[in-house]
Amino acid sequence: MYNRRRFLQTTFMGSTAVVMSKDKLRENMEGRIAGKPIVISTWNFGQSANQAAWKVLNAGGRALDAVEAGVKIPEADPKINTVGYGGLPDRDGHVTLDACIMDEKGGCGSVMCLEHIVHPISVARTVMEKTPHVVLVGEGALQFAEANGFKKENLLTAESEKAWKDWLKSSKYEPVINIENKGSLPGSSASVMPGGKENHDTIGMVALDAAGNLSGACTTSGLAFKMHGRVGDSPIIGAGLFVDNEIGAATSTGVGEEVIRVVGSHLVVELLRQGLNPRDACKAAVERIVKRNPEKAKTLQVGFLAMKKDGSFGAFSIQRGFTYAVKNGEEDKMYDAESLF
């Protein structure tokens, strides 16, 4: 007999299914992946970097070891002209590299304007583990690297040197972003990057290991044809990268000066602490940048990528075209970040 009690039970079960469906949809929108380990990183070249990081994580390794191993892949790839070996030089023809790393205990190390060393991320880790300091720069960073067994090499590839010499003909400095994905932005010139290549200046990576600990790494050759000595957000703890093992971690990409002005990655993590999910925390940080100068924001790109302690992740950017890679035991996938414009 279909009585009132059964009617109420059926109605409750139906309502529960709807709620569960909505919750599941919300999780998907936030980019949540349950469980660990997991690694996420910026841009398309993050996918190959994630593979190297995953080998460490899948073997039960530490997140710190995973992020170092992961970002070393693009650092050593001469075909990637925004990171490490093969990076485009500054306006004086010097390839200067920046990197930072941070572990689950709050330990951190950074190098800035480092020349001649293929893997600045490993030098940054050595700074963290072998010195009482956080940052070493320029000649001091190179001296330290050589003293710790790093080999001095020429980082200027023939392709990068040609691009630099082509640029010298006009010496026009307008950073270009997302060319391959959506064309040059208003007010920018694709001629800055010969061949229409992207001026993504960073790979940022965050990993959560099987023990539930977070670590992150960020490494770059910076904006192409920058002023000699220019440093962006990538090697600055709190700007290009921040890890709080109680809450989560974040990294950034794009025009570093704008990220520095809001201490972007630290801001994202603090928003996670306040209860925002990763996608919304990244969006709020992007909105903070845009609010400072809405007109300027139309011609630049900044993106944030974040992960909470539970393994949920998300991203957001100013312009369309920011992609990020995710790898865990179930998927190896690229995502397109949502954007304001």
Tab-separated table of C-alpha atoms in Angstrom:
chain	number	residue	atom	x	y	z
A	1	MET	CA	0.000	0.000	0.000
A	2	TYR	CA	1.443	3.312	-1.070
A	3	ASN	CA	0.905	5.233	2.182
A	4	ARG	CA	2.076	8.623	3.416
A	5	ARG	CA	5.243	7.192	4.994
A	6	ARG	CA	6.364	5.574	1.762
A	7	PHE	CA	5.512	8.765	-0.112
A	8	LEU	CA	7.696	10.779	2.263
A	9	GLN	CA	10.520	8.228	2.002
A	10	THR	CA	10.372	8.308	-1.794
A	11	THR	CA	10.278	12.099	-1.828
A	12	PHE	CA	13.233	12.300	0.572
A	13	MET	CA	15.283	9.888	-1.496
A	14	GLY	CA	14.506	11.826	-4.664
A	15	SER	CA	15.466	15.095	-3.009
A	16	THR	CA	18.673	13.571	-1.706
A	17	ALA	CA	19.577	12.411	-5.211
A	18	VAL	CA	19.054	15.932	-6.515
A	19	VAL	CA	21.213	17.393	-3.743
A	20	MET	CA	23.903	14.809	-4.357
A	21	SER	CA	23.777	15.560	-8.065
A	22	LYS	CA	24.154	19.277	-7.392
A	23	ASP	CA	27.018	18.615	-4.983
A	24	LYS	CA	28.748	16.465	-7.581
A	25	LEU	CA	28.290	19.177	-10.195
A	26	ARG	CA	29.705	21.738	-7.791
A	27	GLU	CA	32.713	19.524	-7.134
A	28	ASN	CA	33.319	19.189	-10.871
A	29	MET	CA	33.055	22.946	-11.338
A	30	GLU	CA	35.609	23.471	-8.578
A	31	GLY	CA	37.908	20.881	-10.139
A	32	ARG	CA	37.930	18.631	-7.100
A	33	ILE	CA	39.732	15.320	-7.198
A	34	ALA	CA	39.404	13.156	-4.105
A	35	GLY	CA	42.416	11.404	-2.660
A	36	LYS	CA	46.147	11.676	-3.093
A	37	PRO	CA	48.789	11.829	-4.402
A	38	ILE	CA	48.245	14.461	-7.098
A	39	VAL	CA	50.329	16.990	-9.012
A	40	ILE	CA	49.221	20.099	-10.922
A	41	SER	CA	51.237	22.543	-13.019
A	42	THR	CA	50.871	25.508	-15.334
A	43	TRP	CA	50.636	25.531	-19.128
A	44	ASN	CA	50.830	22.752	-21.689
A	45	PHE	CA	54.430	21.851	-20.930
A	46	GLY	CA	53.230	21.036	-17.427
A	47	GLN	CA	51.919	17.710	-18.688
A	48	SER	CA	55.377	16.272	-19.366
A	49	ALA	CA	56.624	17.810	-16.141
A	50	ASN	CA	53.799	16.120	-14.250
A	51	GLN	CA	54.870	12.732	-15.634
A	52	ALA	CA	58.283	13.085	-14.001
A	53	ALA	CA	56.743	14.293	-10.749
A	54	TRP	CA	54.260	11.426	-10.771
A	55	LYS	CA	57.024	8.821	-10.871
A	56	VAL	CA	58.186	10.135	-7.502
A	57	LEU	CA	54.698	10.436	-6.026
A	58	ASN	CA	53.520	7.045	-7.261
A	59	ALA	CA	56.504	5.411	-5.607
A	60	GLY	CA	55.526	6.947	-2.277
A	61	GLY	CA	58.043	9.753	-2.565
A	62	ARG	CA	58.011	13.179	-1.002
A	63	ALA	CA	56.181	16.048	-2.702
A	64	LEU	CA	59.349	18.169	-2.528
A	65	ASP	CA	61.289	15.625	-4.563
A	66	ALA	CA	58.406	15.358	-7.001
A	67	VAL	CA	58.147	19.069	-7.800
A	68	GLU	CA	61.900	19.396	-8.251
A	69	ALA	CA	61.997	16.404	-10.608
A	70	GLY	CA	58.961	17.677	-12.463
A	71	VAL	CA	60.063	21.206	-13.296
A	72	LYS	CA	63.528	20.018	-14.275
A	73	ILE	CA	61.930	18.575	-17.439
A	74	PRO	CA	61.085	21.950	-19.036
A	75	GLU	CA	64.240	23.486	-17.572
A	76	ALA	CA	66.338	21.090	-19.673
A	77	ASP	CA	64.245	21.325	-22.841
A	78	PRO	CA	65.845	23.651	-25.436
A	79	LYS	CA	62.550	23.846	-27.324
A	80	ILE	CA	60.894	25.709	-24.435
A	81	ASN	CA	62.074	29.301	-24.641
A	82	THR	CA	60.610	30.576	-21.377
A	83	VAL	CA	62.241	28.181	-18.917
A	84	GLY	CA	65.848	27.125	-18.326
A	85	TYR	CA	68.078	26.006	-21.184
A	86	GLY	CA	66.777	27.597	-24.363
A	87	GLY	CA	65.149	30.477	-22.517
A	88	LEU	CA	65.083	33.746	-24.433
A	89	PRO	CA	67.701	36.237	-23.222
A	90	ASP	CA	67.345	39.713	-21.806
A	91	ARG	CA	67.876	42.765	-24.017
A	92	ASP	CA	71.651	42.478	-23.521
A	93	GLY	CA	71.757	38.850	-24.661
A	94	HIS	CA	72.078	37.217	-21.229
A	95	VAL	CA	69.923	34.220	-20.304
A	96	THR	CA	69.109	34.857	-16.644
A	97	LEU	CA	67.034	32.357	-14.701
A	98	ASP	CA	64.844	32.636	-11.614
A	99	ALA	CA	63.423	29.849	-9.460
A	100	CYS	CA	62.057	29.070	-6.021
A	101	ILE	CA	60.957	26.017	-4.091
A	102	MET	CA	59.005	25.511	-0.860
A	103	ASP	CA	58.346	22.436	1.260
A	104	GLU	CA	55.727	21.306	3.743
A	105	LYS	CA	57.683	22.625	6.728
A	106	GLY	CA	57.849	26.199	5.485
A	107	GLY	CA	61.388	25.779	4.218
A	108	CYS	CA	62.097	27.770	1.080
A	109	GLY	CA	64.926	28.693	-1.251
A	110	SER	CA	65.262	30.996	-4.227
A	111	VAL	CA	67.730	32.138	-6.873
A	112	MET	CA	67.404	35.220	-9.048
A	113	CYS	CA	69.280	36.388	-12.148
A	114	LEU	CA	71.265	33.148	-12.198
A	115	GLU	CA	73.260	32.550	-15.388
A	116	HIS	CA	74.933	29.430	-16.858
A	117	ILE	CA	73.096	26.802	-14.765
A	118	VAL	CA	70.529	24.553	-16.475
A	119	HIS	CA	68.598	23.691	-13.315
A	120	PRO	CA	68.043	26.774	-11.152
A	121	ILE	CA	65.351	24.891	-9.224
A	122	SER	CA	67.982	22.534	-7.826
A	123	VAL	CA	70.188	25.464	-6.862
A	124	ALA	CA	67.198	27.010	-5.083
A	125	ARG	CA	66.683	23.776	-3.156
A	126	THR	CA	70.349	23.732	-2.223
A	127	VAL	CA	70.029	27.295	-0.914
A	128	MET	CA	67.099	26.114	1.207
A	129	GLU	CA	68.876	23.060	2.589
A	130	LYS	CA	72.482	24.206	2.937
A	131	THR	CA	72.332	27.872	3.907
A	132	PRO	CA	70.594	30.002	6.549
A	133	HIS	CA	69.296	32.218	3.724
A	134	VAL	CA	66.285	32.184	1.419
A	135	VAL	CA	67.522	34.109	-1.625
A	136	LEU	CA	70.797	34.288	-3.543
A	137	VAL	CA	71.177	36.473	-6.637
A	138	GLY	CA	73.409	37.016	-9.662
A	139	GLU	CA	77.104	36.335	-9.316
A	140	GLY	CA	76.660	35.192	-5.725
A	141	ALA	CA	74.113	32.602	-6.784
A	142	LEU	CA	76.420	31.368	-9.553
A	143	GLN	CA	79.393	31.184	-7.192
A	144	PHE	CA	77.291	29.178	-4.743
A	145	ALA	CA	76.062	26.844	-7.482
A	146	GLU	CA	79.573	26.090	-8.740
A	147	ALA	CA	80.804	25.526	-5.183
A	148	ASN	CA	78.073	22.912	-4.799
A	149	GLY	CA	78.957	20.993	-7.942
A	150	PHE	CA	76.663	22.538	-10.544
A	151	LYS	CA	78.201	22.686	-14.007
A	152	LYS	CA	78.537	26.036	-15.742
A	153	GLU	CA	77.100	25.932	-19.290
A	154	ASN	CA	76.114	28.220	-22.147
A	155	LEU	CA	72.321	28.516	-22.021
A	156	LEU	CA	71.871	30.643	-25.148
A	157	THR	CA	70.780	28.265	-27.910
A	158	ALA	CA	71.168	29.123	-31.572
A	159	GLU	CA	67.393	29.544	-31.881
A	160	SER	CA	67.181	31.911	-28.912
A	161	GLU	CA	70.171	33.898	-30.122
A	162	LYS	CA	68.562	34.335	-33.537
A	163	ALA	CA	65.290	35.464	-31.935
A	164	TRP	CA	67.200	37.998	-29.848
A	165	LYS	CA	69.069	39.377	-32.877
A	166	ASP	CA	65.806	39.643	-34.796
A	167	TRP	CA	64.305	41.533	-31.866
A	168	LEU	CA	67.257	43.935	-31.761
A	169	LYS	CA	66.233	45.281	-35.168
A	170	SER	CA	63.302	47.070	-33.559
A	171	SER	CA	64.013	46.616	-29.820
A	172	LYS	CA	60.306	46.980	-29.137
A	173	TYR	CA	59.447	45.778	-25.647
A	174	GLU	CA	55.838	44.676	-25.350
A	175	PRO	CA	55.308	41.354	-23.570
A	176	VAL	CA	53.029	39.094	-25.605
A	177	ILE	CA	50.921	36.299	-24.136
A	178	ASN	CA	48.716	33.471	-25.347
A	179	ILE	CA	49.592	33.942	-29.018
A	180	GLU	CA	49.136	30.285	-29.888
A	181	ASN	CA	45.822	30.064	-28.056
A	182	LYS	CA	43.985	33.271	-28.887
A	183	GLY	CA	46.126	35.715	-30.794
A	184	SER	CA	47.884	38.762	-29.450
A	185	LEU	CA	46.040	40.976	-27.013
A	186	PRO	CA	45.034	44.571	-27.721
A	187	GLY	CA	48.033	46.854	-27.447
A	188	SER	CA	50.596	44.096	-27.869
A	189	SER	CA	52.692	43.055	-30.819
A	190	ALA	CA	53.338	39.504	-31.918
A	191	SER	CA	56.567	40.692	-33.508
A	192	VAL	CA	58.112	40.730	-30.067
A	193	MET	CA	58.223	36.954	-30.151
A	194	PRO	CA	59.595	35.844	-33.530
A	195	GLY	CA	57.630	32.986	-34.982
A	196	GLY	CA	54.544	33.809	-32.924
A	197	LYS	CA	55.676	31.807	-29.899
A	198	GLU	CA	54.067	32.225	-26.537
A	199	ASN	CA	55.694	34.364	-23.883
A	200	HIS	CA	54.609	32.200	-20.959
A	201	ASP	CA	57.208	33.053	-18.374
A	202	THR	CA	56.717	30.317	-15.809
A	203	ILE	CA	56.152	26.750	-14.930
A	204	GLY	CA	54.651	26.547	-11.476
A	205	MET	CA	53.955	23.157	-9.896
A	206	VAL	CA	52.233	22.030	-6.709
A	207	ALA	CA	52.133	18.431	-5.456
A	208	LEU	CA	50.383	16.550	-2.667
A	209	ASP	CA	52.072	13.305	-1.676
A	210	ALA	CA	50.703	10.089	-0.164
A	211	ALA	CA	51.581	11.318	3.319
A	212	GLY	CA	49.333	14.334	2.794
A	213	ASN	CA	52.124	16.894	2.526
A	214	LEU	CA	52.342	19.734	0.020
A	215	SER	CA	55.318	21.267	-1.778
A	216	GLY	CA	55.734	23.602	-4.729
A	217	ALA	CA	58.251	24.831	-7.284
A	218	CYS	CA	58.395	27.654	-9.790
A	219	THR	CA	61.048	28.295	-12.448
A	220	THR	CA	61.454	30.647	-15.411
A	221	SER	CA	63.738	32.554	-17.741
A	222	GLY	CA	61.392	35.495	-17.360
A	223	LEU	CA	59.956	37.856	-19.915
A	224	ALA	CA	61.770	37.788	-23.229
A	225	PHE	CA	64.213	40.656	-23.837
A	226	LYS	CA	63.616	42.107	-20.375
A	227	MET	CA	65.906	44.738	-18.872
A	228	HIS	CA	69.070	43.137	-17.530
A	229	GLY	CA	68.509	42.415	-13.857
A	230	ARG	CA	64.726	42.358	-14.042
A	231	VAL	CA	63.068	39.863	-11.698
A	232	GLY	CA	59.400	38.932	-11.843
A	233	ASP	CA	57.210	37.098	-9.367
A	234	SER	CA	58.440	33.561	-10.057
A	235	PRO	CA	61.321	33.358	-7.551
A	236	ILE	CA	59.595	35.470	-4.889
A	237	ILE	CA	58.095	33.449	-2.061
A	238	GLY	CA	54.518	34.620	-1.585
A	239	ALA	CA	54.251	36.062	-5.077
A	240	GLY	CA	55.050	33.316	-7.600
A	241	LEU	CA	54.658	30.478	-5.082
A	242	PHE	CA	53.396	29.857	-1.581
A	243	VAL	CA	52.827	26.674	0.420
A	244	ASP	CA	51.018	26.380	3.745
A	245	ASN	CA	50.815	22.714	4.637
A	246	GLU	CA	47.809	23.270	6.908
A	247	ILE	CA	45.709	24.886	4.180
A	248	GLY	CA	47.007	24.577	0.616
A	249	ALA	CA	49.378	25.950	-1.975
A	250	ALA	CA	49.302	28.241	-4.987
A	251	THR	CA	51.453	29.375	-7.888
A	252	SER	CA	51.101	32.045	-10.541
A	253	THR	CA	51.976	32.836	-14.121
A	254	GLY	CA	51.849	35.862	-16.385
A	255	VAL	CA	53.081	39.423	-15.914
A	256	GLY	CA	55.014	39.108	-12.676
A	257	GLU	CA	54.973	42.751	-11.712
A	258	GLU	CA	51.204	42.609	-11.278
A	259	VAL	CA	51.423	39.446	-9.169
A	260	ILE	CA	54.051	41.018	-6.902
A	261	ARG	CA	51.837	44.045	-6.268
A	262	VAL	CA	49.195	41.869	-4.592
A	263	VAL	CA	51.570	39.164	-3.241
A	264	GLY	CA	49.422	36.880	-5.355
A	265	SER	CA	50.116	33.300	-4.340
A	266	HIS	CA	50.065	34.144	-0.630
A	267	LEU	CA	46.784	35.963	-1.199
A	268	VAL	CA	45.272	32.875	-2.832
A	269	VAL	CA	46.322	30.638	0.064
A	270	GLU	CA	44.890	33.074	2.610
A	271	LEU	CA	41.619	33.070	0.690
A	272	LEU	CA	41.671	29.270	0.909
A	273	ARG	CA	42.108	29.683	4.661
A	274	GLN	CA	38.992	31.847	4.742
A	275	GLY	CA	36.996	29.012	3.208
A	276	LEU	CA	37.032	29.695	-0.532
A	277	ASN	CA	37.509	26.774	-2.881
A	278	PRO	CA	40.622	26.874	-5.132
A	279	ARG	CA	38.824	28.184	-8.220
A	280	ASP	CA	37.115	30.995	-6.322
A	281	ALA	CA	40.293	31.914	-4.429
A	282	CYS	CA	42.164	32.237	-7.715
A	283	LYS	CA	39.324	34.297	-9.174
A	284	ALA	CA	39.314	36.659	-6.194
A	285	ALA	CA	43.059	37.229	-6.573
A	286	VAL	CA	42.629	37.945	-10.285
A	287	GLU	CA	39.848	40.404	-9.495
A	288	ARG	CA	42.111	42.160	-7.002
A	289	ILE	CA	44.627	42.772	-9.791
A	290	VAL	CA	42.024	43.920	-12.286
A	291	LYS	CA	40.411	46.290	-9.793
A	292	ARG	CA	43.684	48.195	-9.411
A	293	ASN	CA	43.695	49.196	-13.072
A	294	PRO	CA	40.817	47.842	-15.192
A	295	GLU	CA	42.021	49.372	-18.459
A	296	LYS	CA	45.555	48.063	-18.084
A	297	ALA	CA	44.196	44.622	-17.182
A	298	LYS	CA	42.660	44.300	-20.635
A	299	THR	CA	46.142	44.077	-22.156
A	300	LEU	CA	47.877	41.686	-19.769
A	301	GLN	CA	47.633	38.151	-18.493
A	302	VAL	CA	47.901	36.755	-14.993
A	303	GLY	CA	46.740	33.327	-13.912
A	304	PHE	CA	46.681	31.517	-10.589
A	305	LEU	CA	46.619	27.788	-9.884
A	306	ALA	CA	45.854	26.408	-6.428
A	307	MET	CA	45.397	23.198	-4.479
A	308	LYS	CA	43.870	22.627	-1.063
A	309	LYS	CA	45.111	20.163	1.503
A	310	ASP	CA	42.306	17.758	0.516
A	311	GLY	CA	43.567	17.531	-3.071
A	312	SER	CA	40.937	19.803	-4.606
A	313	PHE	CA	42.321	22.207	-7.187
A	314	GLY	CA	41.291	25.095	-9.391
A	315	ALA	CA	42.549	27.994	-11.496
A	316	PHE	CA	41.500	31.347	-12.878
A	317	SER	CA	43.044	33.961	-15.167
A	318	ILE	CA	42.475	37.441	-16.522
A	319	GLN	CA	42.430	36.450	-20.191
A	320	ARG	CA	41.360	33.278	-21.972
A	321	GLY	CA	44.100	30.836	-22.892
A	322	PHE	CA	45.617	29.828	-19.563
A	323	THR	CA	45.915	26.044	-19.406
A	324	TYR	CA	47.060	23.754	-16.634
A	325	ALA	CA	47.898	20.084	-16.278
A	326	VAL	CA	46.673	17.587	-13.682
A	327	LYS	CA	48.015	14.114	-12.937
A	328	ASN	CA	46.918	11.575	-10.350
A	329	GLY	CA	46.224	7.856	-10.289
A	330	GLU	CA	43.089	8.224	-12.386
A	331	GLU	CA	43.798	10.913	-14.953
A	332	ASP	CA	46.447	12.780	-16.885
A	333	LYS	CA	44.584	15.766	-18.243
A	334	MET	CA	44.822	19.352	-19.465
A	335	TYR	CA	42.290	21.931	-18.289
A	336	ASP	CA	41.362	25.357	-19.610
A	337	ALA	CA	41.143	27.869	-16.796
A	338	GLU	CA	38.125	30.135	-16.594
A	339	SER	CA	38.829	33.830	-17.151
A	340	LEU	CA	37.377	37.284	-16.614
A	341	PHE	CA	37.752	38.327	-20.250
